[in-house]
mmCIF file of C-alpha atoms and ligand atoms in Angstrom:
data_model
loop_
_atom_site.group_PDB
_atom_site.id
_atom_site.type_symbol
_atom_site.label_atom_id
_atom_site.label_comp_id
_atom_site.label_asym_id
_atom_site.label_seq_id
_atom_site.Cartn_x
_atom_site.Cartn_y
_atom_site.Cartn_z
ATOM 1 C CA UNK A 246 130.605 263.691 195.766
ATOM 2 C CA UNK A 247 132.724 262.802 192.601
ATOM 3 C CA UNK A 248 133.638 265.851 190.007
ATOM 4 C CA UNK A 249 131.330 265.731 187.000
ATOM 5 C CA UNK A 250 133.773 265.057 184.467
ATOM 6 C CA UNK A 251 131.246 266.162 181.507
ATOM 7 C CA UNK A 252 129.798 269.519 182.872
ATOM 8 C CA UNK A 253 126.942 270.047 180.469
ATOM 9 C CA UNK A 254 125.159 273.109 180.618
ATOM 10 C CA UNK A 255 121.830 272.202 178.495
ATOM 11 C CA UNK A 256 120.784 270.704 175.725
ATOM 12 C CA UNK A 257 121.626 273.286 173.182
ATOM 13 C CA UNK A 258 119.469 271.824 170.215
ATOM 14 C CA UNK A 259 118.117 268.959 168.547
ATOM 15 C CA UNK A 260 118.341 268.300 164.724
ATOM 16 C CA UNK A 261 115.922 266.703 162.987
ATOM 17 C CA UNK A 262 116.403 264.743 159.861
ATOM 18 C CA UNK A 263 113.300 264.924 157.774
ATOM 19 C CA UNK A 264 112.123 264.300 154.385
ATOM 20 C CA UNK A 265 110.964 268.541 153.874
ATOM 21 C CA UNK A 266 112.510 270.594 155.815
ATOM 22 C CA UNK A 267 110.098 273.739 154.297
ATOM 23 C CA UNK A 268 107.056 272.149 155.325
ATOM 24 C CA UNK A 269 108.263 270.437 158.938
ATOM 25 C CA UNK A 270 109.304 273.860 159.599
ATOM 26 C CA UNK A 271 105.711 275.161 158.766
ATOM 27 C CA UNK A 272 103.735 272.216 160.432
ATOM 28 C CA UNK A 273 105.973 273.333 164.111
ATOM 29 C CA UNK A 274 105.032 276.631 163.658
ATOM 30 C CA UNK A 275 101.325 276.109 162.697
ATOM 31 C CA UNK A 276 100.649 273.338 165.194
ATOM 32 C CA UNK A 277 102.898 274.082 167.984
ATOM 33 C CA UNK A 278 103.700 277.492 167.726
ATOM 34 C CA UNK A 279 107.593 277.842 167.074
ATOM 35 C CA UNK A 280 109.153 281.039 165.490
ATOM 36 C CA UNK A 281 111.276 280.219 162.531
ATOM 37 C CA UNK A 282 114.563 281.521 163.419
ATOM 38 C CA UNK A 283 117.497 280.993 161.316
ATOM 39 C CA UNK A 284 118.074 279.056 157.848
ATOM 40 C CA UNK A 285 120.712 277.196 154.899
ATOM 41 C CA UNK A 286 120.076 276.151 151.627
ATOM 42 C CA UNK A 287 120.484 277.195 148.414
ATOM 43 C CA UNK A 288 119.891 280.809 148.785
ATOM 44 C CA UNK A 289 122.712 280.820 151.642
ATOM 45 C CA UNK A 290 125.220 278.710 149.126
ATOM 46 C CA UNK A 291 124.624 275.468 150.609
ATOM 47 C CA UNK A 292 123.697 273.281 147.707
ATOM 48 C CA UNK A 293 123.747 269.644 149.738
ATOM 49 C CA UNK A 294 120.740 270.373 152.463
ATOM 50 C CA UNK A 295 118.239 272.721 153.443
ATOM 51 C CA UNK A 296 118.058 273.297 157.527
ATOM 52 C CA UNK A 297 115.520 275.038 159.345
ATOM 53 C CA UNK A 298 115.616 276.493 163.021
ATOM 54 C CA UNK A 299 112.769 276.570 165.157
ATOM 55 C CA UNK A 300 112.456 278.346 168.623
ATOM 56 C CA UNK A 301 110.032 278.259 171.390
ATOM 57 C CA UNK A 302 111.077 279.499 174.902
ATOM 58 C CA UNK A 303 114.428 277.772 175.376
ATOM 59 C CA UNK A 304 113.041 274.902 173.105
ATOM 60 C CA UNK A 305 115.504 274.687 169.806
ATOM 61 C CA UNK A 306 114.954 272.188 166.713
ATOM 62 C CA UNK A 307 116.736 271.991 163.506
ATOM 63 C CA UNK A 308 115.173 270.276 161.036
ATOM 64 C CA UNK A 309 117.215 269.514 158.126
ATOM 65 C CA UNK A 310 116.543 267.812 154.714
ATOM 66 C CA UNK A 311 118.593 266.325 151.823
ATOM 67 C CA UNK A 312 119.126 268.093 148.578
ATOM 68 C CA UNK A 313 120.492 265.601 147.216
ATOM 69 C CA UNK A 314 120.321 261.529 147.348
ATOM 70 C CA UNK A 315 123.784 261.594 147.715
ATOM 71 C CA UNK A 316 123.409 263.535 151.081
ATOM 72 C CA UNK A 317 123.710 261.385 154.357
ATOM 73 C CA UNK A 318 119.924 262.463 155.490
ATOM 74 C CA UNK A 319 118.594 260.998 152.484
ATOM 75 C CA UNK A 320 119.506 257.829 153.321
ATOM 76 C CA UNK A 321 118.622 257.946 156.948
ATOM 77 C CA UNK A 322 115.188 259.505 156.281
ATOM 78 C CA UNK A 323 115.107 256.709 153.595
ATOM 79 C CA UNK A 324 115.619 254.339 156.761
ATOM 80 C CA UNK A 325 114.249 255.536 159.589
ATOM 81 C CA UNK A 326 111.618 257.915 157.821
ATOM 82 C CA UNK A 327 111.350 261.753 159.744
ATOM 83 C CA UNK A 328 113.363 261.263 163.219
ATOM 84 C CA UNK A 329 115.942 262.974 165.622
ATOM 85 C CA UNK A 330 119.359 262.382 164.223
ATOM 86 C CA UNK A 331 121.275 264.734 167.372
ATOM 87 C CA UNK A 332 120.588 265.702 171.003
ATOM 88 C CA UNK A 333 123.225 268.527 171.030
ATOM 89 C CA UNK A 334 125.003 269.578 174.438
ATOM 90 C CA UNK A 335 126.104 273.073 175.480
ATOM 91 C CA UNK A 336 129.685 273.217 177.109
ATOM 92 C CA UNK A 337 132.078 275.559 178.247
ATOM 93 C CA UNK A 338 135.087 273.046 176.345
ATOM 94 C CA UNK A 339 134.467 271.445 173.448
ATOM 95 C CA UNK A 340 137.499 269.381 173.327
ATOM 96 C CA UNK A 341 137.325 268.636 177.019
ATOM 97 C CA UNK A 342 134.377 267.547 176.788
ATOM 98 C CA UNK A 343 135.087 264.862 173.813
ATOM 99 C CA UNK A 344 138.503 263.665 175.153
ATOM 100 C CA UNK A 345 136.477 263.163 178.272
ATOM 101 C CA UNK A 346 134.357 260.717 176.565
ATOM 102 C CA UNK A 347 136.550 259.575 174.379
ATOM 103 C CA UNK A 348 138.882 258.089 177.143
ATOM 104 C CA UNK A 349 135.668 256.430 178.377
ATOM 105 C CA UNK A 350 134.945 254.458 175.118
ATOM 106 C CA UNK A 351 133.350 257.066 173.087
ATOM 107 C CA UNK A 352 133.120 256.821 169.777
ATOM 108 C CA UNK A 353 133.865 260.005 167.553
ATOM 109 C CA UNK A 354 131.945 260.735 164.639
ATOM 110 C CA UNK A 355 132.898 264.400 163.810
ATOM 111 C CA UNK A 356 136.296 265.372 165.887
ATOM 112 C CA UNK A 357 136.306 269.087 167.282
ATOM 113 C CA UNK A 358 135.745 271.181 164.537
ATOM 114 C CA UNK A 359 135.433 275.018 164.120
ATOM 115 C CA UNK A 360 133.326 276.653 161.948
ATOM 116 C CA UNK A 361 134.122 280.550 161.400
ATOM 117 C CA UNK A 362 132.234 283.430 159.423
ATOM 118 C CA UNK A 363 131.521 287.354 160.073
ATOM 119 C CA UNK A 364 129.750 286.884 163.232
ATOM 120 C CA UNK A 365 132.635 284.926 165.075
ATOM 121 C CA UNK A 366 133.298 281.091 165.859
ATOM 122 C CA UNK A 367 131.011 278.365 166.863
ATOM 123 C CA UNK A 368 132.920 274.574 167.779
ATOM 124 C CA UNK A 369 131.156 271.383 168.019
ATOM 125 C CA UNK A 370 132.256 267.603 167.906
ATOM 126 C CA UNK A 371 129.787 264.576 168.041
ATOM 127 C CA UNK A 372 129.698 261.006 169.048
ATOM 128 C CA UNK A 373 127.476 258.153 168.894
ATOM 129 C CA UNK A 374 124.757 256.989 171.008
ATOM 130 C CA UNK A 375 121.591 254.580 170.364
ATOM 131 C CA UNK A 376 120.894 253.363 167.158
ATOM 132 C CA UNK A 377 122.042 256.054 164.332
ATOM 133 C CA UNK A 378 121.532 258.680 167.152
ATOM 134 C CA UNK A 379 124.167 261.206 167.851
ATOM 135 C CA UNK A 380 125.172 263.514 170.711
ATOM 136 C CA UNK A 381 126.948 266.594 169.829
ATOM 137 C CA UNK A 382 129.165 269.258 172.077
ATOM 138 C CA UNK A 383 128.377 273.102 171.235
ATOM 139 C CA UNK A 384 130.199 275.676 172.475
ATOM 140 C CA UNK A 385 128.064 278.817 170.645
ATOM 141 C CA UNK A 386 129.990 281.465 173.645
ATOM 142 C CA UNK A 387 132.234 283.342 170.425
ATOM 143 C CA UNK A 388 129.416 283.042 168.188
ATOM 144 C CA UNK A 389 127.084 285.934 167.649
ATOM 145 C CA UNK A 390 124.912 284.769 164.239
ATOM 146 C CA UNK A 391 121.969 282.941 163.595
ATOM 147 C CA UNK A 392 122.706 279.818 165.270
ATOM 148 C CA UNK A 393 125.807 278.703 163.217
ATOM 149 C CA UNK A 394 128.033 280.111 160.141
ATOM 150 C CA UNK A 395 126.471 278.928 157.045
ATOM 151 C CA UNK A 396 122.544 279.718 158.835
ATOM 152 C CA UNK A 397 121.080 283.227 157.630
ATOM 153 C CA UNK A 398 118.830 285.244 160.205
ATOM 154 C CA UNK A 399 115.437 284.234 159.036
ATOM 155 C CA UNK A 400 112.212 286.230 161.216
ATOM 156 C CA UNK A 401 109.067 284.047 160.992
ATOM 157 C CA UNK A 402 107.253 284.694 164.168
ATOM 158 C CA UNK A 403 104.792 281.892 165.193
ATOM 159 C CA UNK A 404 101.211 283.541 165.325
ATOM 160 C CA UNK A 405 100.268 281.096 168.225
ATOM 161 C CA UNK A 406 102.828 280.554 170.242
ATOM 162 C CA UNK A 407 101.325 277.901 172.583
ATOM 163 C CA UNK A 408 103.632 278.420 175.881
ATOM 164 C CA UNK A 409 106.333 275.874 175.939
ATOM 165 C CA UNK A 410 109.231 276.329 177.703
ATOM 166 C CA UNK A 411 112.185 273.884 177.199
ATOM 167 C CA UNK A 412 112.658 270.348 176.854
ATOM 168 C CA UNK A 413 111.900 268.073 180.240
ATOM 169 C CA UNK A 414 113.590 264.915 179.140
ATOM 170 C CA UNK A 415 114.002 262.821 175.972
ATOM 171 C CA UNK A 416 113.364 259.553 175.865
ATOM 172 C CA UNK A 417 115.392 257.001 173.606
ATOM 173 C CA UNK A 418 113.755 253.075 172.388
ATOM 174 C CA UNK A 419 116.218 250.080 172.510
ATOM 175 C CA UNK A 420 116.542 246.622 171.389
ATOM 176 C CA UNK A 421 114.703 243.974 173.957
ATOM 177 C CA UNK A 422 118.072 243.532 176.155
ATOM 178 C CA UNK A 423 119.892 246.287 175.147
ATOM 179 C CA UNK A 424 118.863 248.788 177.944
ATOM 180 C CA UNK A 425 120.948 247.674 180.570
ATOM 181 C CA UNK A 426 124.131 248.451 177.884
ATOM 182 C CA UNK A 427 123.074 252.134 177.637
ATOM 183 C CA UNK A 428 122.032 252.782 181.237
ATOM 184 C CA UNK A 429 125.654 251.705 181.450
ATOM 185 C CA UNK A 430 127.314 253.797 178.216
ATOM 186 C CA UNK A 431 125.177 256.947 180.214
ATOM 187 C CA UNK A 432 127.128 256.245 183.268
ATOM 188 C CA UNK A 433 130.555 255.499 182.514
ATOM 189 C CA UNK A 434 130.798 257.528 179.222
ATOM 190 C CA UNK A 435 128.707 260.329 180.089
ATOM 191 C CA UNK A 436 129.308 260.703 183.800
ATOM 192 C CA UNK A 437 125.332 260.399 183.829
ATOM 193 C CA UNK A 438 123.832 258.614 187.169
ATOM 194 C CA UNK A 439 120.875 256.340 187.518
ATOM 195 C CA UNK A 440 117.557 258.088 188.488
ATOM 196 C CA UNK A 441 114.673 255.727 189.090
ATOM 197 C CA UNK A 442 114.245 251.896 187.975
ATOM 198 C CA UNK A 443 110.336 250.735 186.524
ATOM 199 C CA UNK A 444 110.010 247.232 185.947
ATOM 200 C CA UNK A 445 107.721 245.447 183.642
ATOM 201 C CA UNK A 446 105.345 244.780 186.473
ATOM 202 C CA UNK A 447 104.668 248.260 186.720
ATOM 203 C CA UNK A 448 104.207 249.564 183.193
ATOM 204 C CA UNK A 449 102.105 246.854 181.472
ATOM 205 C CA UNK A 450 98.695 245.853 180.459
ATOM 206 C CA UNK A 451 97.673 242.380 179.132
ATOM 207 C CA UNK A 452 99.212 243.028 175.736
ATOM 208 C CA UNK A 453 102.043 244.990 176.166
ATOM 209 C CA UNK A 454 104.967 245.928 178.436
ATOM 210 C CA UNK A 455 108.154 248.213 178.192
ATOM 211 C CA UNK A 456 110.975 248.354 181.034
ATOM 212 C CA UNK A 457 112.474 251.601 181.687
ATOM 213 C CA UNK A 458 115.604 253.087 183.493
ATOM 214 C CA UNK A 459 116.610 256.745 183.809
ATOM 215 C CA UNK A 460 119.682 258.576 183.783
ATOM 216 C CA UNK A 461 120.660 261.819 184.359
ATOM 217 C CA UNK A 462 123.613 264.017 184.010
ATOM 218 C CA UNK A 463 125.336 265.560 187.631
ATOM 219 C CA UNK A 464 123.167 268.946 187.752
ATOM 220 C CA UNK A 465 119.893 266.773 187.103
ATOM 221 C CA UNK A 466 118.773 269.256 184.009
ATOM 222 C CA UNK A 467 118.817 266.458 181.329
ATOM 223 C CA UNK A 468 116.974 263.433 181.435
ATOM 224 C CA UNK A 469 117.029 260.536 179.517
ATOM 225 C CA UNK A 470 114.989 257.869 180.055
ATOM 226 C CA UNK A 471 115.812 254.763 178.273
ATOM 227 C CA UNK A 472 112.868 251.913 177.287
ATOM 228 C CA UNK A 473 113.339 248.788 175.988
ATOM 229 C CA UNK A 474 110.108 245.949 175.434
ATOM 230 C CA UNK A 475 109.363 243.498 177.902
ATOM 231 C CA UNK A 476 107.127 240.329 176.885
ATOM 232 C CA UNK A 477 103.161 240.740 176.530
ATOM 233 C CA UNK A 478 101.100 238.496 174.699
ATOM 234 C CA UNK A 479 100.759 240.885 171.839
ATOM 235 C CA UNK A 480 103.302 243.663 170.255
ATOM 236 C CA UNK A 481 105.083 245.913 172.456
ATOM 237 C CA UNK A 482 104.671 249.802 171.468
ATOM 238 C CA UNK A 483 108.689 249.714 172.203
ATOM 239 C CA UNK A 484 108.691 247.118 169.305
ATOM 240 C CA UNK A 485 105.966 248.817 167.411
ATOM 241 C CA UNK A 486 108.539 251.882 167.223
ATOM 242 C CA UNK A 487 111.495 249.809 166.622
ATOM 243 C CA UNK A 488 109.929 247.690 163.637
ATOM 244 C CA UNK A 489 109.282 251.256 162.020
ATOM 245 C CA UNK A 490 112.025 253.400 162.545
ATOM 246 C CA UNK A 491 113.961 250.452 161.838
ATOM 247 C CA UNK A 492 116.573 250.391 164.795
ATOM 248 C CA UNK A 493 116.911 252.174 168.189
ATOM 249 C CA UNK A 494 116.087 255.894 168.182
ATOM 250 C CA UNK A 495 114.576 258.803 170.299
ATOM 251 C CA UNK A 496 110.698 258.050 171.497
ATOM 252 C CA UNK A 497 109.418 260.854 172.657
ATOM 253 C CA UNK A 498 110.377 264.606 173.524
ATOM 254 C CA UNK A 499 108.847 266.403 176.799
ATOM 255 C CA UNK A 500 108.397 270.043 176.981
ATOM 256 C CA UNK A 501 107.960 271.882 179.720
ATOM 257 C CA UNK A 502 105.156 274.470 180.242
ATOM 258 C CA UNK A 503 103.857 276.682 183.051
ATOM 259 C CA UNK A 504 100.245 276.345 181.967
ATOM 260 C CA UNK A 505 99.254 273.079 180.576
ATOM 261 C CA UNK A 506 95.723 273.885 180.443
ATOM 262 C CA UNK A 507 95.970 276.829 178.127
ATOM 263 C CA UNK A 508 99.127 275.100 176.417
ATOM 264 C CA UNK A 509 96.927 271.541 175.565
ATOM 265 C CA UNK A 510 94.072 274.178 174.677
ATOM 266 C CA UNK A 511 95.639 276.101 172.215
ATOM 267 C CA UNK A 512 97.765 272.762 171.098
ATOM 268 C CA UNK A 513 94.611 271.207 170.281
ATOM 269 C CA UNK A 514 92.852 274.321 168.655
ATOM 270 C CA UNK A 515 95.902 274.002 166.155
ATOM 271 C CA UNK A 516 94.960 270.913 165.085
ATOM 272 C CA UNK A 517 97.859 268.628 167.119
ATOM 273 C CA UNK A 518 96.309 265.317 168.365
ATOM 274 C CA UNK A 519 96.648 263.701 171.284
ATOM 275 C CA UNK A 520 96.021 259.994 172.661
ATOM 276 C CA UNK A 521 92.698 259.378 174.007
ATOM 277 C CA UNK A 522 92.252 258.936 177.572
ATOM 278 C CA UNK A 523 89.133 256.952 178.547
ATOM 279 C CA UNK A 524 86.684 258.448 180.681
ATOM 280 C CA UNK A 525 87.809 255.778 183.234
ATOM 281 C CA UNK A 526 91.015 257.274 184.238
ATOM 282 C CA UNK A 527 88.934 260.396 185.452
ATOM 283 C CA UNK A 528 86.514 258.234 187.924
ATOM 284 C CA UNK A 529 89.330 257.435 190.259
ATOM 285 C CA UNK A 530 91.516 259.990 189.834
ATOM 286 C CA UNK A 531 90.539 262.380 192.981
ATOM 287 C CA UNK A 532 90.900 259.665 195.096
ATOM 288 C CA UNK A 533 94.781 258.481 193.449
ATOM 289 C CA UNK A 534 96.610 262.074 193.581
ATOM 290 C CA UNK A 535 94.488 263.749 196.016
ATOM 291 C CA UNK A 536 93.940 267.834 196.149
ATOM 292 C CA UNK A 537 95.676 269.964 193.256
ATOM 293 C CA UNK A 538 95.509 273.644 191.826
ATOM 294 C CA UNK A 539 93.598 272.284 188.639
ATOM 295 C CA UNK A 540 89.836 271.984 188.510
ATOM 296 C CA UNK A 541 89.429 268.195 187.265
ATOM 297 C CA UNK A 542 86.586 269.110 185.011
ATOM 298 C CA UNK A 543 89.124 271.167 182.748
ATOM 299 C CA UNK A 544 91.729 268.572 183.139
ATOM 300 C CA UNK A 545 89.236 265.848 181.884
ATOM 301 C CA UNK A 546 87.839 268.163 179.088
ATOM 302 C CA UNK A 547 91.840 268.495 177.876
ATOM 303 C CA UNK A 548 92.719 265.418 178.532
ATOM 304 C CA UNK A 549 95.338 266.026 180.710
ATOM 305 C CA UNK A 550 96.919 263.388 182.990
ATOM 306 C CA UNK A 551 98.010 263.834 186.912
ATOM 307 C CA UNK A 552 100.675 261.847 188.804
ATOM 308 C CA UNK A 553 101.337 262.039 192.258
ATOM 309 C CA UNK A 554 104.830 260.694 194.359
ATOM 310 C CA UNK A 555 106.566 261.716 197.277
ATOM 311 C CA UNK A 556 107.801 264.782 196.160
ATOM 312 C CA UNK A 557 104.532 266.364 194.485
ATOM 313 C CA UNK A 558 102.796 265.914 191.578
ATOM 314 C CA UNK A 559 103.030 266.218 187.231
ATOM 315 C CA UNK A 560 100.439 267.313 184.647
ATOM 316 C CA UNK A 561 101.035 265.518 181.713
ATOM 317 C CA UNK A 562 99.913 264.293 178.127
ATOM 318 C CA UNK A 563 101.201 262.504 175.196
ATOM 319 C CA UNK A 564 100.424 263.848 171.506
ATOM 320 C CA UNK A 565 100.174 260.856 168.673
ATOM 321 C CA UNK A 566 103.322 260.206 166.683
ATOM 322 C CA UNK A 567 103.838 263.418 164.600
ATOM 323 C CA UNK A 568 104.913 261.801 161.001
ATOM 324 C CA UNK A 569 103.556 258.995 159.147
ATOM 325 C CA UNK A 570 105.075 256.147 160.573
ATOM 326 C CA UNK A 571 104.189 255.229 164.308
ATOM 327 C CA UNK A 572 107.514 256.800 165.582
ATOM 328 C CA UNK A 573 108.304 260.340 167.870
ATOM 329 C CA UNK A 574 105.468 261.647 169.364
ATOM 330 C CA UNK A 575 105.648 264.495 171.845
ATOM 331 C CA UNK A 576 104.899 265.030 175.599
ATOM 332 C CA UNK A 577 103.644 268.319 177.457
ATOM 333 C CA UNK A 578 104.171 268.386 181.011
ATOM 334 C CA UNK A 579 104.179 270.853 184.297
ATOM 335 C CA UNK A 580 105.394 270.153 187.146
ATOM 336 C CA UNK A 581 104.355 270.826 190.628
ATOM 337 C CA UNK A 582 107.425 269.452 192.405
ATOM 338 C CA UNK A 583 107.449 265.878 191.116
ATOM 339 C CA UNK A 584 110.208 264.877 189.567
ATOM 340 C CA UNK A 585 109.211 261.779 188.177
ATOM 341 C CA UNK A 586 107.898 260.651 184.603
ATOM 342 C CA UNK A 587 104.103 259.493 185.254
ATOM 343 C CA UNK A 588 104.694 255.751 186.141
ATOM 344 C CA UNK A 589 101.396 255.950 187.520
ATOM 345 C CA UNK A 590 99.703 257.099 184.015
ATOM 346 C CA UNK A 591 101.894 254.440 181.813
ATOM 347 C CA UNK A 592 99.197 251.860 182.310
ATOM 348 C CA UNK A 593 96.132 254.112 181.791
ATOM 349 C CA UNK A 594 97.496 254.990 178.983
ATOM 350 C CA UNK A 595 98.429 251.561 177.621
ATOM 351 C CA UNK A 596 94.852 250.876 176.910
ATOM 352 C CA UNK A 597 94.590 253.739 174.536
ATOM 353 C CA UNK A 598 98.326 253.266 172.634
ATOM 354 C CA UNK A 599 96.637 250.190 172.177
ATOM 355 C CA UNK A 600 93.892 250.829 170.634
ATOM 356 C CA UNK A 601 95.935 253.307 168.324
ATOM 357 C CA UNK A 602 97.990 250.181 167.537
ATOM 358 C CA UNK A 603 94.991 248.059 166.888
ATOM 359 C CA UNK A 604 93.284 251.047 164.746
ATOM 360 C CA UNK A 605 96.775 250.627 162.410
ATOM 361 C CA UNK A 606 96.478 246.796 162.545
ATOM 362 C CA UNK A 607 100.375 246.469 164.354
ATOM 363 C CA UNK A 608 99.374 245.307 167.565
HETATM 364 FE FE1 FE2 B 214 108.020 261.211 179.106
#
């Protein structure tokens, strides 16, 4: 087997540029039960943005507003309204890492760069991926703050933490055609490999249709699945997204959790909505995966979707877009040995993105 020339160790964070940082922070803590964990702004000397970070298990946002309309968030929230601006990597090298990718076609947006305060050194780089979407290197090893110099400690425990565990995979929209190019930038940039392949035939209804690849990087810990709209005789949700948020950008984020039940239960007790899955998808669904752990009353009651394949099977479910236009959205899932994405559930739950599109007259 070939080296992995871009060892990654895990996705380290994801930033966040929103319109209010203050109140995004609040709504993740509220409705999905993060701790508030570190901060910037003007009470830390930073008079140009205001970031928050947010913790759950190994799950870590930063969500990071403009103070000024001079500031580069204010004119990508002006764009693409609230959305995920970075997918950060930790690695042991930061500057292997980038002149790794770099000698692959990269392109650089912030070269290796070392920030330094009290509590040691923390070096990161970036480059570009789909749409305005960045990846950043972190190597956080000599670092022993509150995430990053400039953040302050900042204790806001979550009073319902809801059981999430880490991010599963993230899932990026792109341009009808433009799939195939970053499947491709994943492979030869990134050293990523190709995971499974979902055609058009198998993730469509009447209306709408999306193609999908996956790639991977060599341990298999991060995921990204890539979509891109196929033709249906009505609007794509792919296209949906892309209309709004203006350009390519991520889709969804998957978390991780060892009891979906009690994690969908408390998600939904906090006020988080999820799509509706028609009472249809239950009648049949003994006889598609077969026996499980879960009692199928309680999964129905949660609306909680099961996929089966070779190697086992997924709980999943999809929560509506979390901001105002119909952009992110979130997905919980647990796994029970499957290491797929829920091909199986795309089309079931078609019919309900649907009628969410219909409901907001974009279909
Ligand atoms: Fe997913």
């Amino acid at each position: 087997m070939a080296t992995d020339f871009l060892p990654l160790n895990a996705i380290d964070h994801i930033e966040f540029y929103v319109g209010n940082a203050f109140q995004a922070a609040h709504f993740y803590r509220n409705m999905f039960g993060f701790d508030i964990t570190a901060y910037r702004g003007l009470e830390t000397r930073d008079r140009e943005r205001t970031s928050y970070v947010i913790e759950q298990g190994k799950v870590r946002f930063v969500l990071t507003s403009a103070l000024t309309p001079d500031h580069e968030c204010a004119r990508h929230c002006q764009l693409h309204g609230d959305g995920v601006k970075t997918v950060a990597f930790d690695v042991d090298d930061v500057d292997a890492s980038i002149e790794a990718v770099r000698s692959r076609g990269a392109t650089i947006v912030a070269k290796p760069t070392t920030l330094e305060d009290d509590f040691g050194a923390y070096r990161f780089a970036s480059i570009r991926t789909y749409g305005e979407t960045l990846h950043a290197f972190v190597d956080r090893k000599k670092y022993k703050g509150a995430f990053a110099p400039g953040f302050a400690e900042k204790k806001v425990a979550s009073t319902n933490g809801v059981g999430i565990a880490a991010v599963d995979h993230v899932v990026g929209n792109v341009e009808l055609g433009a799939m195939n190019h970053w499947v491709n930038f994943y492979r030869s940039v990134l050293g990523f490999e190709q995971l499974a392949h979902f055609t058009d035939d198998d993730i469509s209804t009447e209306y709408s249709a999306l193609m999908s690849k996956v790639v991977q990087n060599g341990t298999g810990k991060i995921k990204f699945p890539i979509n891109e709209p196929a033709d249906g005789k009505k609007k794509s949700q792919i296209e949906e997204y892309l209309d709004f948020y203006r350009g390519p950008g991520v889709q969804h984020i998957a978390m991780n959790t060892g009891d979906i039940c009690a994690t969908v239960k408390n998600l939904r007790e906090n006020g988080v909505r999820f799509l509706h899955v028609p009472d249809t998808y239950y009648a049949t669904l003994i006889e598609r995966v077969g026996k499980i752990d879960e009692d199928f009353g309680r999964l129905q009651e949660l609306g909680i979707l099961v996929d089966r394949d070779e190697d086992g099977y997924l709980l999943q479910v999809f929560t509506q877009p979390v901001e105002d236009r119909p952009t992110l959205f979130y997905e919980i899932i647990e796994r029970h040995g499957s290491r797929g994405f829920g091909v199986g559930n795309f089309k079931a739950l078609f019919v309900s993105i649907e009628e969410e599109q219909r409901r907001r007259g974009t279909l």
